[in-house]
PDB file of C-alpha atoms and ligand atoms in Angstrom:
ATOM      1  CA  MET O   4     -67.312  58.383  36.376  1.00  0.00           C
ATOM      2  CA  ASN O   5     -69.584  56.122  38.402  1.00  0.00           C
ATOM      3  CA  PHE O   6     -69.762  56.679  41.871  1.00  0.00           C
ATOM      4  CA  VAL O   7     -71.418  56.554  44.814  1.00  0.00           C
ATOM      5  CA  SER O   8     -73.017  59.139  47.433  1.00  0.00           C
ATOM      6  CA  ILE O   9     -72.417  59.445  51.008  1.00  0.00           C
ATOM      7  CA  ILE O  10     -74.544  62.815  52.598  1.00  0.00           C
ATOM      8  CA  MET O  11     -74.791  62.496  56.822  1.00  0.00           C
ATOM      9  CA  GLY O  12     -76.565  65.016  57.980  1.00  0.00           C
ATOM     10  CA  SER O  13     -74.284  65.837  61.110  1.00  0.00           C
ATOM     11  CA  LYS O  14     -70.616  65.013  62.070  1.00  0.00           C
ATOM     12  CA  SER O  15     -72.245  62.672  64.589  1.00  0.00           C
ATOM     13  CA  ASP O  16     -73.241  60.248  63.051  1.00  0.00           C
ATOM     14  CA  TYR O  17     -69.555  59.225  60.862  1.00  0.00           C
ATOM     15  CA  GLU O  18     -68.636  56.982  63.637  1.00  0.00           C
ATOM     16  CA  ILE O  19     -71.694  54.808  62.259  1.00  0.00           C
ATOM     17  CA  MET O  20     -71.542  55.675  58.359  1.00  0.00           C
ATOM     18  CA  LYS O  21     -67.699  55.536  58.072  1.00  0.00           C
ATOM     19  CA  ASN O  22     -68.920  51.816  58.495  1.00  0.00           C
ATOM     20  CA  CYS O  23     -70.322  52.906  54.862  1.00  0.00           C
ATOM     21  CA  ALA O  24     -67.431  54.015  53.905  1.00  0.00           C
ATOM     22  CA  ASP O  25     -65.025  50.983  54.559  1.00  0.00           C
ATOM     23  CA  THR O  26     -67.572  48.564  52.822  1.00  0.00           C
ATOM     24  CA  PHE O  27     -66.814  50.552  49.708  1.00  0.00           C
ATOM     25  CA  GLU O  28     -63.298  50.377  50.394  1.00  0.00           C
ATOM     26  CA  LYS O  29     -62.856  46.972  50.769  1.00  0.00           C
ATOM     27  CA  PHE O  30     -65.059  46.219  47.208  1.00  0.00           C
ATOM     28  CA  ASN O  31     -62.630  48.785  45.495  1.00  0.00           C
ATOM     29  CA  VAL O  32     -66.174  51.532  44.409  1.00  0.00           C
ATOM     30  CA  LYS O  33     -65.205  55.172  44.619  1.00  0.00           C
ATOM     31  CA  TYR O  34     -67.282  57.171  46.828  1.00  0.00           C
ATOM     32  CA  GLU O  35     -67.774  60.684  47.710  1.00  0.00           C
ATOM     33  CA  MET O  36     -69.015  60.996  51.442  1.00  0.00           C
ATOM     34  CA  ILE O  37     -69.815  64.793  53.068  1.00  0.00           C
ATOM     35  CA  ILE O  38     -71.796  66.030  55.820  1.00  0.00           C
ATOM     36  CA  SER O  39     -74.781  67.831  54.621  1.00  0.00           C
ATOM     37  CA  SER O  40     -78.288  69.021  56.898  1.00  0.00           C
ATOM     38  CA  ALA O  41     -81.964  68.837  55.595  1.00  0.00           C
ATOM     39  CA  HIS O  42     -82.492  70.941  58.167  1.00  0.00           C
ATOM     40  CA  ARG O  43     -79.141  73.329  59.119  1.00  0.00           C
ATOM     41  CA  SER O  44     -77.893  73.831  55.595  1.00  0.00           C
ATOM     42  CA  PRO O  45     -80.577  72.887  53.073  1.00  0.00           C
ATOM     43  CA  ALA O  46     -79.211  74.732  49.908  1.00  0.00           C
ATOM     44  CA  ARG O  47     -75.734  73.219  50.436  1.00  0.00           C
ATOM     45  CA  THR O  48     -77.488  69.855  50.430  1.00  0.00           C
ATOM     46  CA  LYS O  49     -79.403  70.816  47.128  1.00  0.00           C
ATOM     47  CA  ASP O  50     -76.404  71.884  45.331  1.00  0.00           C
ATOM     48  CA  TYR O  51     -74.399  69.044  46.214  1.00  0.00           C
ATOM     49  CA  VAL O  52     -77.356  66.911  44.562  1.00  0.00           C
ATOM     50  CA  LYS O  53     -76.907  68.611  41.940  1.00  0.00           C
ATOM     51  CA  SER O  54     -73.709  68.338  40.885  1.00  0.00           C
ATOM     52  CA  ALA O  55     -72.747  65.163  42.290  1.00  0.00           C
ATOM     53  CA  GLU O  56     -75.093  63.663  39.674  1.00  0.00           C
ATOM     54  CA  GLU O  57     -73.495  66.401  36.847  1.00  0.00           C
ATOM     55  CA  LYS O  58     -70.300  64.160  38.072  1.00  0.00           C
ATOM     56  CA  GLY O  59     -72.049  60.761  37.474  1.00  0.00           C
ATOM     57  CA  ALA O  60     -73.286  59.314  41.304  1.00  0.00           C
ATOM     58  CA  VAL O  61     -75.212  56.702  40.371  1.00  0.00           C
ATOM     59  CA  ALA O  62     -76.806  56.182  43.895  1.00  0.00           C
ATOM     60  CA  PHE O  63     -76.828  58.974  47.168  1.00  0.00           C
ATOM     61  CA  ILE O  64     -76.925  57.363  50.904  1.00  0.00           C
ATOM     62  CA  ALA O  65     -78.191  59.130  53.120  1.00  0.00           C
ATOM     63  CA  ALA O  66     -77.747  58.613  56.600  1.00  0.00           C
ATOM     64  CA  ALA O  67     -79.691  60.831  58.993  1.00  0.00           C
ATOM     65  CA  GLY O  68     -80.974  61.100  62.818  1.00  0.00           C
ATOM     66  CA  MET O  69     -84.066  62.157  65.332  1.00  0.00           C
ATOM     67  CA  ALA O  70     -87.053  64.045  62.506  1.00  0.00           C
ATOM     68  CA  ALA O  71     -84.700  62.297  59.731  1.00  0.00           C
ATOM     69  CA  HIS O  72     -85.424  64.261  55.991  1.00  0.00           C
ATOM     70  CA  LEU O  73     -82.576  63.772  54.854  1.00  0.00           C
ATOM     71  CA  ALA O  74     -82.926  60.662  52.987  1.00  0.00           C
ATOM     72  CA  GLY O  75     -86.485  62.318  51.883  1.00  0.00           C
ATOM     73  CA  ALA O  76     -84.800  65.891  50.828  1.00  0.00           C
ATOM     74  CA  LEU O  77     -82.832  64.092  48.466  1.00  0.00           C
ATOM     75  CA  ALA O  78     -84.987  61.953  46.814  1.00  0.00           C
ATOM     76  CA  ALA O  79     -87.616  65.073  46.095  1.00  0.00           C
ATOM     77  CA  THR O  80     -84.490  66.717  44.574  1.00  0.00           C
ATOM     78  CA  THR O  81     -83.179  63.560  42.042  1.00  0.00           C
ATOM     79  CA  THR O  82     -84.305  60.753  40.418  1.00  0.00           C
ATOM     80  CA  LYS O  83     -81.422  58.178  40.971  1.00  0.00           C
ATOM     81  CA  PRO O  84     -81.637  55.859  43.455  1.00  0.00           C
ATOM     82  CA  VAL O  85     -82.008  57.230  47.168  1.00  0.00           C
ATOM     83  CA  ILE O  86     -80.846  54.546  50.273  1.00  0.00           C
ATOM     84  CA  GLY O  87     -81.982  55.984  53.582  1.00  0.00           C
ATOM     85  CA  VAL O  88     -80.003  54.810  56.745  1.00  0.00           C
ATOM     86  CA  PRO O  89     -81.652  55.706  60.060  1.00  0.00           C
ATOM     87  CA  MET O  90     -79.078  56.945  62.791  1.00  0.00           C
ATOM     88  CA  LYS O  91     -80.175  55.304  66.409  1.00  0.00           C
ATOM     89  CA  GLY O  92     -80.102  58.283  69.298  1.00  0.00           C
ATOM     90  CA  GLY O  93     -82.397  60.435  70.710  1.00  0.00           C
ATOM     91  CA  ALA O  94     -84.836  59.934  73.048  1.00  0.00           C
ATOM     92  CA  MET O  95     -86.187  57.922  70.358  1.00  0.00           C
ATOM     93  CA  ASP O  96     -82.932  55.952  69.694  1.00  0.00           C
ATOM     94  CA  GLY O  97     -83.442  55.882  66.426  1.00  0.00           C
ATOM     95  CA  MET O  98     -87.690  54.891  66.085  1.00  0.00           C
ATOM     96  CA  ASP O  99     -88.150  58.580  64.792  1.00  0.00           C
ATOM     97  CA  ALA O 100     -85.287  58.409  62.606  1.00  0.00           C
ATOM     98  CA  MET O 101     -86.535  54.948  61.151  1.00  0.00           C
ATOM     99  CA  LEU O 102     -90.030  56.015  60.323  1.00  0.00           C
ATOM    100  CA  SER O 103     -88.714  59.319  59.510  1.00  0.00           C
ATOM    101  CA  THR O 104     -87.073  57.751  56.626  1.00  0.00           C
ATOM    102  CA  VAL O 105     -89.064  54.664  55.578  1.00  0.00           C
ATOM    103  CA  GLN O 106     -92.593  56.053  55.438  1.00  0.00           C
ATOM    104  CA  MET O 107     -92.421  58.287  51.925  1.00  0.00           C
ATOM    105  CA  PRO O 108     -95.331  59.083  49.934  1.00  0.00           C
ATOM    106  CA  ALA O 109     -95.800  57.311  46.673  1.00  0.00           C
ATOM    107  CA  GLY O 110     -93.527  58.055  43.602  1.00  0.00           C
ATOM    108  CA  MET O 111     -90.803  58.953  46.106  1.00  0.00           C
ATOM    109  CA  PRO O 112     -89.394  56.588  47.568  1.00  0.00           C
ATOM    110  CA  VAL O 113     -86.444  55.541  49.744  1.00  0.00           C
ATOM    111  CA  GLY O 114     -84.858  52.235  49.662  1.00  0.00           C
ATOM    112  CA  THR O 115     -84.421  52.343  53.918  1.00  0.00           C
ATOM    113  CA  VAL O 116     -82.141  49.871  55.845  1.00  0.00           C
ATOM    114  CA  ALA O 117     -81.706  48.709  59.326  1.00  0.00           C
ATOM    115  CA  LEU O 118     -80.828  51.681  61.804  1.00  0.00           C
ATOM    116  CA  GLY O 119     -77.051  51.550  62.652  1.00  0.00           C
ATOM    117  CA  ARG O 120     -73.889  49.597  62.371  1.00  0.00           C
ATOM    118  CA  SER O 121     -75.749  47.247  59.933  1.00  0.00           C
ATOM    119  CA  GLY O 122     -77.749  49.690  57.945  1.00  0.00           C
ATOM    120  CA  ALA O 123     -74.707  51.427  56.917  1.00  0.00           C
ATOM    121  CA  ILE O 124     -73.124  48.494  55.631  1.00  0.00           C
ATOM    122  CA  ASN O 125     -75.934  47.219  53.854  1.00  0.00           C
ATOM    123  CA  ALA O 126     -76.273  50.872  52.301  1.00  0.00           C
ATOM    124  CA  ALA O 127     -73.251  50.111  50.649  1.00  0.00           C
ATOM    125  CA  TYR O 128     -73.924  46.542  49.093  1.00  0.00           C
ATOM    126  CA  PHE O 129     -77.408  47.583  48.475  1.00  0.00           C
ATOM    127  CA  ALA O 130     -75.720  50.667  45.874  1.00  0.00           C
ATOM    128  CA  MET O 131     -73.132  48.256  45.002  1.00  0.00           C
ATOM    129  CA  GLN O 132     -75.646  45.611  43.637  1.00  0.00           C
ATOM    130  CA  ILE O 133     -77.364  48.687  42.072  1.00  0.00           C
ATOM    131  CA  LEU O 134     -73.380  49.717  40.585  1.00  0.00           C
ATOM    132  CA  ALA O 135     -73.570  46.221  39.994  1.00  0.00           C
ATOM    133  CA  ILE O 136     -75.888  45.332  37.187  1.00  0.00           C
ATOM    134  CA  SER O 137     -73.656  47.142  34.970  1.00  0.00           C
ATOM    135  CA  ASP O 138     -70.559  46.100  36.057  1.00  0.00           C
ATOM    136  CA  LYS O 139     -69.497  42.495  36.123  1.00  0.00           C
ATOM    137  CA  GLU O 140     -66.332  42.855  37.895  1.00  0.00           C
ATOM    138  CA  LEU O 141     -68.326  44.146  40.637  1.00  0.00           C
ATOM    139  CA  ALA O 142     -71.066  41.304  40.385  1.00  0.00           C
ATOM    140  CA  VAL O 143     -68.509  38.747  40.521  1.00  0.00           C
ATOM    141  CA  LYS O 144     -66.710  40.629  43.846  1.00  0.00           C
ATOM    142  CA  LEU O 145     -70.288  40.614  45.206  1.00  0.00           C
ATOM    143  CA  LYS O 146     -70.957  36.379  44.318  1.00  0.00           C
ATOM    144  CA  GLU O 147     -67.244  35.561  45.686  1.00  0.00           C
ATOM    145  CA  ASP O 148     -68.167  37.774  49.143  1.00  0.00           C
ATOM    146  CA  ARG O 149     -71.694  35.287  49.811  1.00  0.00           C
ATOM    147  CA  LEU O 150     -69.440  32.410  49.359  1.00  0.00           C
ATOM    148  CA  VAL O 151     -66.880  34.026  52.411  1.00  0.00           C
ATOM    149  CA  GLN O 152     -69.761  34.975  54.687  1.00  0.00           C
ATOM    150  CA  ALA O 153     -71.762  31.283  53.691  1.00  0.00           C
ATOM    151  CA  LYS O 154     -67.801  30.133  54.698  1.00  0.00           C
ATOM    152  CA  LYS O 155     -67.249  31.959  57.523  1.00  0.00           C
ATOM    153  CA  VAL O 156     -70.401  30.751  59.565  1.00  0.00           C
ATOM    154  CA  GLU O 157     -69.023  27.229  58.847  1.00  0.00           C
ATOM    155  CA  THR O 158     -65.822  28.216  60.455  1.00  0.00           C
ATOM    156  CA  ASP O 159     -67.840  29.797  63.415  1.00  0.00           C
ATOM    157  CA  SER O 160     -69.627  26.737  63.695  1.00  0.00           C
ATOM    158  CA  ALA O 161     -66.582  24.667  63.858  1.00  0.00           C
ATOM    159  CA  SER O 162     -64.631  26.578  66.947  1.00  0.00           C
ATOM    160  CA  ILE O 163     -67.578  25.564  69.197  1.00  0.00           C
ATOM    161  CA  GLU O 164     -70.781  23.621  67.514  1.00  0.00           C
ATOM    162  CA  VAL O 165     -71.655  20.634  69.156  1.00  0.00           C
ATOM    163  CA  ILE O 166     -72.816  17.711  67.218  1.00  0.00           C
ATOM    164  CA  LEU O 167     -74.638  14.276  68.435  1.00  0.00           C
TER     165      LEU O 167
HETATM  166  C1  RP5 M 229     -79.287  64.907  62.698  1.00  0.00           C
HETATM  167  O1  RP5 M 229     -80.039  65.290  63.420  1.00  0.00           O
HETATM  168  C2  RP5 M 229     -78.078  64.005  62.216  1.00  0.00           C
HETATM  169  O2  RP5 M 229     -78.707  63.475  61.093  1.00  0.00           O
HETATM  170  C3  RP5 M 229     -78.045  62.812  63.521  1.00  0.00           C
HETATM  171  O3  RP5 M 229     -78.081  62.126  63.338  1.00  0.00           O
HETATM  172  C4  RP5 M 229     -78.758  64.122  64.190  1.00  0.00           C
HETATM  173  C5  RP5 M 229     -78.249  64.713  65.824  1.00  0.00           C
HETATM  174  O4  RP5 M 229     -77.496  65.962  64.879  1.00  0.00           O
HETATM  175  P1  RP5 M 229     -76.248  66.199  65.452  1.00  0.00           P
HETATM  176  O5  RP5 M 229     -77.668  67.309  66.985  1.00  0.00           O
HETATM  177  O6  RP5 M 229     -75.526  65.411  66.902  1.00  0.00           O
HETATM  178  O7  RP5 M 229     -75.691  67.112  65.104  1.00  0.00           O
HETATM  179  O8  RP5 M 229     -80.084  65.566  61.788  1.00  0.00           O
END
């Protein structure tokens, strides 16, 4: 069973990461979602990654804020793709999380997306694009979604546009 695994460092990340789960729901893509911290529950995080891999996790999405080491900890544990979502908040409002997530050493990649809601949604899209390499039906859905997005731009513009 192929699925994507979403791990967030704290329940305080859930409000944003729900957007990631909702995106998978919209495309009918299977996912798991848990809270596990690189710092507060390192053993649980390591054990979960191992069991998720055995069950068929194709990619991991890690969301964390502040000294955000969760995505890096996953990258150290698995060779499956790891997508990092830096969370806003803390004294630096996400800059710390963004740099902690993106600045990985060579050979240990974390594909880092934007801060906040856009990043949470794009993490799901990026994971689905990975799945779609071997899932033609999902590939078609993603292409259709691009058309829907383009159409929405036109409709939104039509509702306010001024053209001479
Ligand atoms: C990180 O620290 C979590 O991912 C969260 O974004 C941040 C704050 O966590 P809480 O103190 O709100 O649990 O590990």
